[in-house]
Coordinates of C-alpha atoms in Angstrom, one line a residue:
M15 CA -49.0 -37.7 68.7
A16 CA -51.1 -40.5 70.4
T17 CA -49.9 -43.4 72.4
Y18 CA -50.9 -46.9 71.3
I19 CA -50.5 -50.3 72.9
Y20 CA -49.9 -53.2 70.4
T21 CA -49.9 -57.0 70.5
A22 CA -48.0 -58.7 67.8
Y23 CA -46.1 -61.9 66.9
N24 CA -42.4 -62.1 65.9
E25 CA -40.7 -64.4 63.4
L26 CA -40.7 -67.2 65.9
G27 CA -44.4 -66.9 66.5
K28 CA -43.9 -65.5 70.0
E29 CA -46.4 -62.9 71.3
V30 CA -44.9 -59.5 71.8
T31 CA -46.5 -56.5 73.4
G32 CA -45.4 -52.9 73.5
E33 CA -46.2 -49.3 73.4
L34 CA -45.5 -46.7 70.7
E35 CA -46.4 -43.2 69.6
A36 CA -47.9 -42.4 66.2
E37 CA -50.1 -39.9 64.5
T38 CA -52.9 -42.4 63.7
Q39 CA -53.8 -46.0 64.4
D40 CA -53.1 -46.9 60.8
L41 CA -49.6 -45.4 61.1
A42 CA -49.1 -47.3 64.3
H43 CA -50.0 -50.5 62.5
D44 CA -47.5 -49.7 59.7
I45 CA -44.7 -49.0 62.3
V46 CA -45.3 -52.3 64.0
A47 CA -45.2 -54.1 60.6
A48 CA -42.0 -52.2 59.7
K49 CA -40.4 -53.8 62.8
G50 CA -40.9 -57.2 61.2
L51 CA -43.8 -58.1 63.5
I52 CA -47.2 -59.4 62.6
P53 CA -49.8 -57.0 64.3
E54 CA -52.5 -58.7 66.2
S55 CA -54.2 -55.7 67.9
I56 CA -53.4 -52.0 68.2
K57 CA -55.4 -49.9 70.6
P58 CA -55.1 -46.3 71.9
A59 CA -53.6 -46.2 75.4
S60 CA -56.7 -44.4 76.7
G61 CA -59.1 -47.3 75.9
S62 CA -60.8 -49.2 73.2
A63 CA -62.0 -46.1 71.4
D64 CA -59.8 -43.6 69.7
S65 CA -58.9 -40.7 72.0
P66 CA -59.6 -37.1 71.0
A67 CA -55.9 -36.7 70.4
G68 CA -56.0 -39.5 67.9
A69 CA -58.9 -38.0 66.1
L70 CA -57.1 -34.7 65.9
A71 CA -54.0 -36.4 64.6
R72 CA -56.0 -38.2 61.9
L73 CA -57.5 -34.8 60.8
D74 CA -54.1 -33.2 60.8
L75 CA -52.7 -36.0 58.7
Y76 CA -55.6 -35.7 56.3
L77 CA -55.1 -31.9 55.9
T78 CA -51.3 -32.1 55.6
P79 CA -50.3 -31.9 51.9
V80 CA -47.3 -33.5 50.3
R81 CA -45.6 -30.5 48.7
I82 CA -43.4 -30.6 45.6
R83 CA -40.2 -30.0 47.6
D84 CA -41.1 -32.9 49.8
L85 CA -41.5 -35.2 46.8
I86 CA -38.3 -33.9 45.2
L87 CA -36.3 -34.5 48.4
F88 CA -37.8 -38.0 48.8
T89 CA -37.0 -38.9 45.2
K90 CA -33.4 -37.7 45.5
Q91 CA -32.9 -39.7 48.8
F92 CA -34.5 -42.7 47.2
K93 CA -32.2 -42.6 44.2
T94 CA -29.1 -42.1 46.4
L95 CA -29.9 -45.1 48.6
I96 CA -30.6 -47.3 45.6
Q97 CA -27.3 -46.3 44.0
A98 CA -25.6 -47.1 47.3
G99 CA -26.9 -50.7 47.1
V100 CA -29.1 -50.5 50.2
A101 CA -31.8 -53.2 50.4
M102 CA -35.3 -52.0 49.5
I103 CA -36.8 -52.7 52.9
Q104 CA -34.0 -50.9 54.7
I105 CA -34.4 -48.0 52.2
F106 CA -38.0 -47.5 53.3
E107 CA -37.1 -47.8 57.0
I108 CA -34.4 -45.1 56.6
L109 CA -36.7 -42.8 54.6
I110 CA -39.6 -43.2 57.2
S111 CA -37.2 -42.2 60.0
Q112 CA -35.9 -39.2 58.1
T113 CA -39.1 -37.9 56.4
E114 CA -40.5 -34.9 58.3
N115 CA -43.8 -34.6 56.3
K116 CA -46.4 -36.6 58.3
K117 CA -48.5 -37.6 55.3
L118 CA -45.5 -38.8 53.3
K119 CA -44.3 -40.7 56.4
S120 CA -47.6 -42.5 56.6
V121 CA -47.6 -43.3 52.9
L122 CA -44.1 -44.7 53.1
S123 CA -45.1 -46.8 56.0
S124 CA -47.9 -48.3 54.0
M125 CA -45.6 -48.9 51.1
L126 CA -43.1 -50.6 53.4
T127 CA -45.9 -53.0 54.4
D128 CA -46.6 -53.8 50.8
V129 CA -43.0 -54.4 49.9
R130 CA -42.5 -56.6 53.0
G131 CA -45.5 -58.6 51.7
G132 CA -43.7 -59.2 48.4
A133 CA -45.5 -56.6 46.3
P134 CA -43.5 -55.1 43.3
L135 CA -42.2 -51.7 43.9
S136 CA -44.3 -50.2 41.1
K137 CA -47.5 -51.6 42.7
A138 CA -46.6 -50.1 46.1
F139 CA -46.3 -46.7 44.4
S140 CA -49.4 -47.1 42.3
K141 CA -51.5 -47.8 45.4
Q142 CA -50.6 -44.3 46.6
G143 CA -52.1 -42.4 43.6
K144 CA -53.0 -39.4 45.7
V145 CA -49.3 -38.6 46.3
F146 CA -47.6 -40.1 43.3
S147 CA -48.8 -39.1 39.8
P148 CA -49.5 -41.6 37.0
L149 CA -46.3 -40.3 35.4
Y150 CA -44.3 -41.0 38.6
C151 CA -45.7 -44.6 38.9
S152 CA -45.1 -45.3 35.2
M153 CA -41.5 -44.2 35.4
I154 CA -41.0 -46.4 38.5
Q155 CA -42.5 -49.3 36.6
A156 CA -40.3 -48.7 33.6
G157 CA -37.1 -48.4 35.7
E158 CA -38.0 -51.5 37.7
S159 CA -38.6 -53.6 34.6
S160 CA -35.5 -52.4 32.7
G161 CA -33.2 -52.6 35.8
S162 CA -32.2 -49.0 35.4
L163 CA -34.2 -47.5 38.3
P164 CA -31.5 -44.9 39.4
M165 CA -31.2 -43.5 35.9
V166 CA -35.0 -43.3 35.6
L167 CA -35.3 -41.6 39.0
D168 CA -32.7 -39.1 37.9
R169 CA -34.8 -38.2 34.9
L170 CA -37.9 -38.1 37.1
I171 CA -36.2 -35.6 39.4
Y172 CA -35.6 -33.4 36.4
I173 CA -39.2 -33.6 35.3
I174 CA -40.6 -32.7 38.7
E175 CA -38.1 -29.8 39.2
H176 CA -38.8 -28.6 35.7
E177 CA -42.6 -28.7 36.1
H178 CA -42.3 -26.9 39.5
K179 CA -40.2 -24.1 37.9
V180 CA -42.7 -23.6 35.0
K181 CA -45.7 -23.5 37.3
S182 CA -43.9 -21.1 39.7
D183 CA -43.0 -18.8 36.8
I184 CA -46.6 -18.7 35.6
K185 CA -48.1 -18.2 39.1
S186 CA -45.6 -15.3 39.7
A187 CA -46.7 -13.7 36.5
L188 CA -50.4 -14.0 37.4
W189 CA -50.1 -13.2 41.1
Y190 CA -49.6 -9.4 40.8
P191 CA -52.5 -8.8 38.4
A192 CA -54.8 -10.9 40.5
I193 CA -54.0 -8.7 43.5
V194 CA -54.5 -5.5 41.6
V195 CA -57.8 -6.6 40.1
F196 CA -59.0 -7.6 43.6
L197 CA -58.1 -4.2 45.0
L198 CA -59.8 -2.4 42.0
V199 CA -63.0 -4.3 42.8
V200 CA -62.7 -3.4 46.6
V201 CA -62.0 0.3 45.8
F202 CA -64.9 0.4 43.3
I203 CA -67.4 -1.0 45.8
F204 CA -66.1 1.3 48.6
L205 CA -66.4 4.5 46.5
L206 CA -69.8 3.3 45.2
T207 CA -71.1 2.6 48.7
F208 CA -69.7 5.3 50.8
L209 CA -68.7 8.3 48.7
V210 CA -71.3 8.5 45.9
P211 CA -74.4 8.6 48.1
V212 CA -73.0 11.5 50.2
V213 CA -71.9 13.6 47.2
V214 CA -75.2 12.9 45.3
G215 CA -77.2 13.9 48.4
I216 CA -75.4 17.3 48.4
F217 CA -76.1 17.8 44.7
N218 CA -79.8 16.9 45.0
R219 CA -80.3 19.5 47.8
V220 CA -78.8 22.1 45.5
G221 CA -81.2 21.0 42.7
L222 CA -78.5 20.2 40.1
D223 CA -79.3 18.2 37.0
L224 CA -76.9 15.3 37.4
P225 CA -74.6 14.3 34.4
W226 CA -74.7 10.7 33.1
P227 CA -71.6 9.5 35.0
T228 CA -73.2 10.5 38.3
K229 CA -76.6 9.0 37.3
A230 CA -74.8 5.8 36.4
C231 CA -73.0 5.7 39.8
L232 CA -76.3 6.4 41.6
F233 CA -78.1 3.6 39.6
M234 CA -75.3 1.1 40.5
Y235 CA -75.5 2.2 44.2
H236 CA -79.3 1.7 44.3
M237 CA -78.9 -1.7 42.7
L238 CA -76.2 -2.7 45.1
D239 CA -78.1 -1.4 48.1
A240 CA -81.4 -3.1 47.2
Y241 CA -80.2 -6.3 45.7
W242 CA -76.9 -7.0 47.4
H243 CA -78.2 -10.3 48.9
V244 CA -79.5 -11.4 45.5
M245 CA -76.1 -10.6 43.9
L246 CA -74.3 -12.4 46.7
M247 CA -76.4 -15.5 46.2
G248 CA -76.0 -15.3 42.5
L249 CA -72.2 -15.1 42.9
A250 CA -72.2 -18.1 45.2
A251 CA -74.4 -20.0 42.8
A252 CA -72.2 -19.1 39.9
I253 CA -69.1 -20.2 41.8
I254 CA -70.7 -23.6 42.8
A255 CA -72.0 -24.1 39.2
G256 CA -68.5 -23.3 37.8
Y257 CA -66.8 -25.6 40.2
K258 CA -69.1 -28.5 39.3
A259 CA -68.8 -27.8 35.6
L260 CA -65.0 -27.9 35.9
K261 CA -65.2 -31.2 37.6
S262 CA -67.1 -32.7 34.6
D263 CA -65.2 -33.8 31.5
T264 CA -67.2 -31.6 29.2
G265 CA -67.0 -28.5 31.3
R266 CA -63.2 -28.9 31.8
Y267 CA -62.8 -29.4 28.1
W268 CA -64.6 -26.2 27.1
F269 CA -62.9 -24.2 29.9
D270 CA -59.4 -25.4 28.8
R271 CA -60.3 -24.7 25.2
M272 CA -61.3 -21.2 26.1
L273 CA -58.0 -20.7 27.9
I274 CA -56.1 -21.7 24.8
R275 CA -58.0 -19.2 22.7
M276 CA -57.5 -16.3 25.1
P277 CA -55.2 -13.4 23.9
L278 CA -51.9 -13.2 25.8
F279 CA -52.6 -16.2 28.0
G280 CA -53.5 -18.7 25.2
P281 CA -50.0 -18.8 23.6
L282 CA -48.4 -19.2 27.0
F283 CA -50.6 -22.3 27.8
V284 CA -49.9 -23.9 24.4
K285 CA -46.2 -23.4 24.7
T286 CA -46.2 -24.8 28.3
A287 CA -48.1 -27.9 27.0
M288 CA -45.6 -28.4 24.1
S289 CA -42.7 -28.1 26.5
R290 CA -44.2 -30.6 28.9
F291 CA -45.1 -33.0 26.0
A292 CA -41.6 -33.0 24.5
S293 CA -39.7 -33.2 27.8
I294 CA -41.8 -36.1 29.3
F295 CA -42.1 -37.9 26.0
S296 CA -38.3 -37.9 25.5
I297 CA -37.7 -39.2 28.9
L298 CA -40.3 -41.9 28.6
Q299 CA -38.8 -43.0 25.3
A300 CA -35.3 -43.1 26.8
S301 CA -36.6 -45.1 29.7
G302 CA -38.0 -47.9 27.5
V303 CA -41.7 -47.0 27.7
T304 CA -43.6 -47.8 24.5
V305 CA -45.1 -45.1 22.4
L306 CA -48.7 -46.2 23.1
E307 CA -48.0 -46.3 26.8
S308 CA -46.4 -42.9 26.6
M309 CA -49.6 -41.5 25.0
D310 CA -51.6 -42.8 27.9
I311 CA -49.2 -41.3 30.4
L312 CA -49.0 -38.0 28.5
S313 CA -52.8 -37.7 28.4
Q314 CA -52.8 -37.7 32.2
T315 CA -50.0 -35.2 32.6
I316 CA -50.5 -32.5 30.1
A317 CA -53.1 -30.8 32.4
N318 CA -55.2 -29.4 29.6
A319 CA -58.4 -31.3 28.7
A320 CA -58.6 -29.8 25.2
I321 CA -55.1 -31.1 24.3
T322 CA -55.6 -34.3 26.3
R323 CA -58.6 -35.2 24.1
E324 CA -56.4 -35.2 21.1
F325 CA -54.2 -38.0 22.5
Q326 CA -57.1 -40.5 21.9
S327 CA -57.1 -39.8 18.2
I328 CA -53.3 -39.9 18.1
K329 CA -53.3 -43.3 19.8
E330 CA -55.9 -44.7 17.3
L331 CA -53.7 -43.6 14.4
L332 CA -50.6 -45.0 16.1
T333 CA -52.3 -48.5 16.3
Q334 CA -52.7 -48.3 12.5
G335 CA -48.9 -48.0 12.1
R336 CA -48.9 -44.4 11.0
G337 CA -45.8 -43.4 13.0
I338 CA -45.9 -40.5 15.5
A339 CA -45.4 -37.4 13.2
A340 CA -48.4 -38.0 11.0
P341 CA -50.9 -38.4 13.9
L342 CA -49.4 -35.2 15.5
K343 CA -49.9 -33.3 12.3
Q344 CA -53.6 -34.3 12.2
A345 CA -54.2 -33.3 15.9
R346 CA -55.1 -29.8 16.8
Y347 CA -52.9 -27.5 19.1
F348 CA -49.6 -29.2 18.2
T349 CA -47.5 -26.5 16.6
P350 CA -45.7 -27.0 13.2
M351 CA -42.4 -26.9 14.9
V352 CA -43.3 -29.9 17.1
V353 CA -44.7 -31.8 14.2
N354 CA -41.7 -31.1 11.8
M355 CA -39.0 -31.8 14.3
T356 CA -40.7 -35.0 15.5
A357 CA -40.9 -36.1 11.9
I358 CA -37.2 -35.4 11.4
G359 CA -36.3 -37.2 14.6
E360 CA -38.4 -40.2 13.6
E361 CA -36.9 -40.5 10.1
S362 CA -33.3 -40.1 11.4
G363 CA -33.7 -42.5 14.4
S364 CA -32.9 -39.8 16.9
L365 CA -36.4 -39.0 18.2
D366 CA -35.1 -38.7 21.9
D367 CA -32.6 -36.1 20.9
M368 CA -35.0 -34.1 18.8
L369 CA -37.7 -34.2 21.5
R370 CA -35.1 -32.8 24.0
E371 CA -34.3 -30.0 21.5
I372 CA -38.1 -29.2 21.3
A373 CA -38.3 -29.1 25.1
R374 CA -35.3 -26.8 25.4
H375 CA -36.8 -24.5 22.7
Y376 CA -40.2 -24.3 24.3
D377 CA -38.7 -23.8 27.8
A378 CA -37.1 -20.7 26.5
E379 CA -40.4 -19.7 24.7
V380 CA -42.3 -20.2 28.0
E381 CA -39.8 -18.0 29.9
Y382 CA -40.0 -15.3 27.2
A383 CA -43.8 -15.5 27.0
T384 CA -44.1 -15.2 30.8
K385 CA -41.9 -12.1 30.8
T386 CA -43.9 -10.7 27.9
L387 CA -47.2 -11.4 29.7
S388 CA -45.9 -9.6 32.9
E389 CA -44.8 -6.6 30.8
A390 CA -48.1 -6.4 28.9
I391 CA -50.3 -6.8 32.0
G392 CA -48.8 -3.7 33.7
P393 CA -50.1 -1.1 31.1
I394 CA -53.5 -2.9 30.9
L395 CA -53.9 -2.6 34.7
T396 CA -52.7 1.0 34.6
I397 CA -55.3 1.9 32.0
S398 CA -58.0 0.1 33.9
L399 CA -57.1 1.9 37.1
A400 CA -57.0 5.3 35.2
G401 CA -60.4 4.5 33.7
L402 CA -61.9 3.7 37.1
V403 CA -60.4 6.8 38.7
G404 CA -61.5 9.0 35.7
F405 CA -65.1 7.6 35.8
F406 CA -65.5 8.5 39.5
A407 CA -63.8 11.8 39.0
M408 CA -66.3 12.7 36.3
A409 CA -69.2 11.5 38.4
I410 CA -68.1 13.8 41.3
F411 CA -66.3 16.8 39.7
L412 CA -68.7 17.5 36.8
P413 CA -71.6 18.3 39.1
M414 CA -69.2 20.3 41.4
W415 CA -68.1 22.3 38.3
E416 CA -71.7 23.0 37.4
M417 CA -72.6 24.0 41.0
T418 CA -69.6 26.4 41.0
T419 CA -70.9 27.9 37.8
M420 CA -74.3 28.4 39.3
V421 CA -72.9 30.1 42.4
K422 CA -70.9 32.5 40.2

């Protein structure tokens, strides 16, 4: 925390000076404005330039993430205060004082300044796009325009918690195999670098004709020993190129398309996307968001570029008055169940209910697919480990067996 000296004017136009502690100068400005004062100047207590403590505070604020649990807690508190009938400015003042996350506290202070200036609540949220997603901002706008903000926030809490659970389940399923694969690579390099040269040296002194597994290990060792720097630079270049490719629209599209087509993982990603589509679409429809606006929001929240690209063609067909089921049927990646149940819901006038049923079905499918993936990865890793151990065993013990035969 850094100490700042401020000069401001109150509602009567009288000059007021004071001292306060804040993480950054911008946050100090927001705190002064939150007191109902008009800031004139805010300077660090140490002088006209920012102190090292202030620079460190700004860096700390920049690096501090707003985690999902922070966002869920904020949304729940926000909804409770609105339901209690607390004035909006007072709500932000209460949340700023109670929020522990430094970055979220700074964001709320900026939003309070906007609200004090007469900006709509939805605009205050939209200006903080790094913290609040397009879905979050659109839901706030829908609740604000329809006068049902507490109900919309309740649905928003469900979406955030649901998304967090699905992501956590998928990460849990992939965490164990990632660790095992990393350890396999480390063990492979260790055996290739330290064990194989020593053993091969003994066999060469005896004059044995090495079998092909041993020759293969020796070849890989020589390649690693002679060109390790080239391999390292190649790996770094591949990582940088891959990172830049994923940042581009085309690269991200082909990568996500490849993920969908992968065995084991592909069906899981598709089911996750269908669950997210149905759950978010149903809530947007129930909140009064139009179908075309919903398509724009969904295209930013599906998190798969291959499926997202289909929303543009869906939107074009919707503008022609084709309904929602027919465009979904012509789009790739949308399963027959989603298309058929959406058509039934559209014809019966119960699209919200049918979308919720689709979401519940695919939630169960995602949970089952995640469990199946975890069960399938175990034997695959076991076979891979057995193959690695068997390969090195052949490379070492076949020459030893031949040397024993020669001695006999």
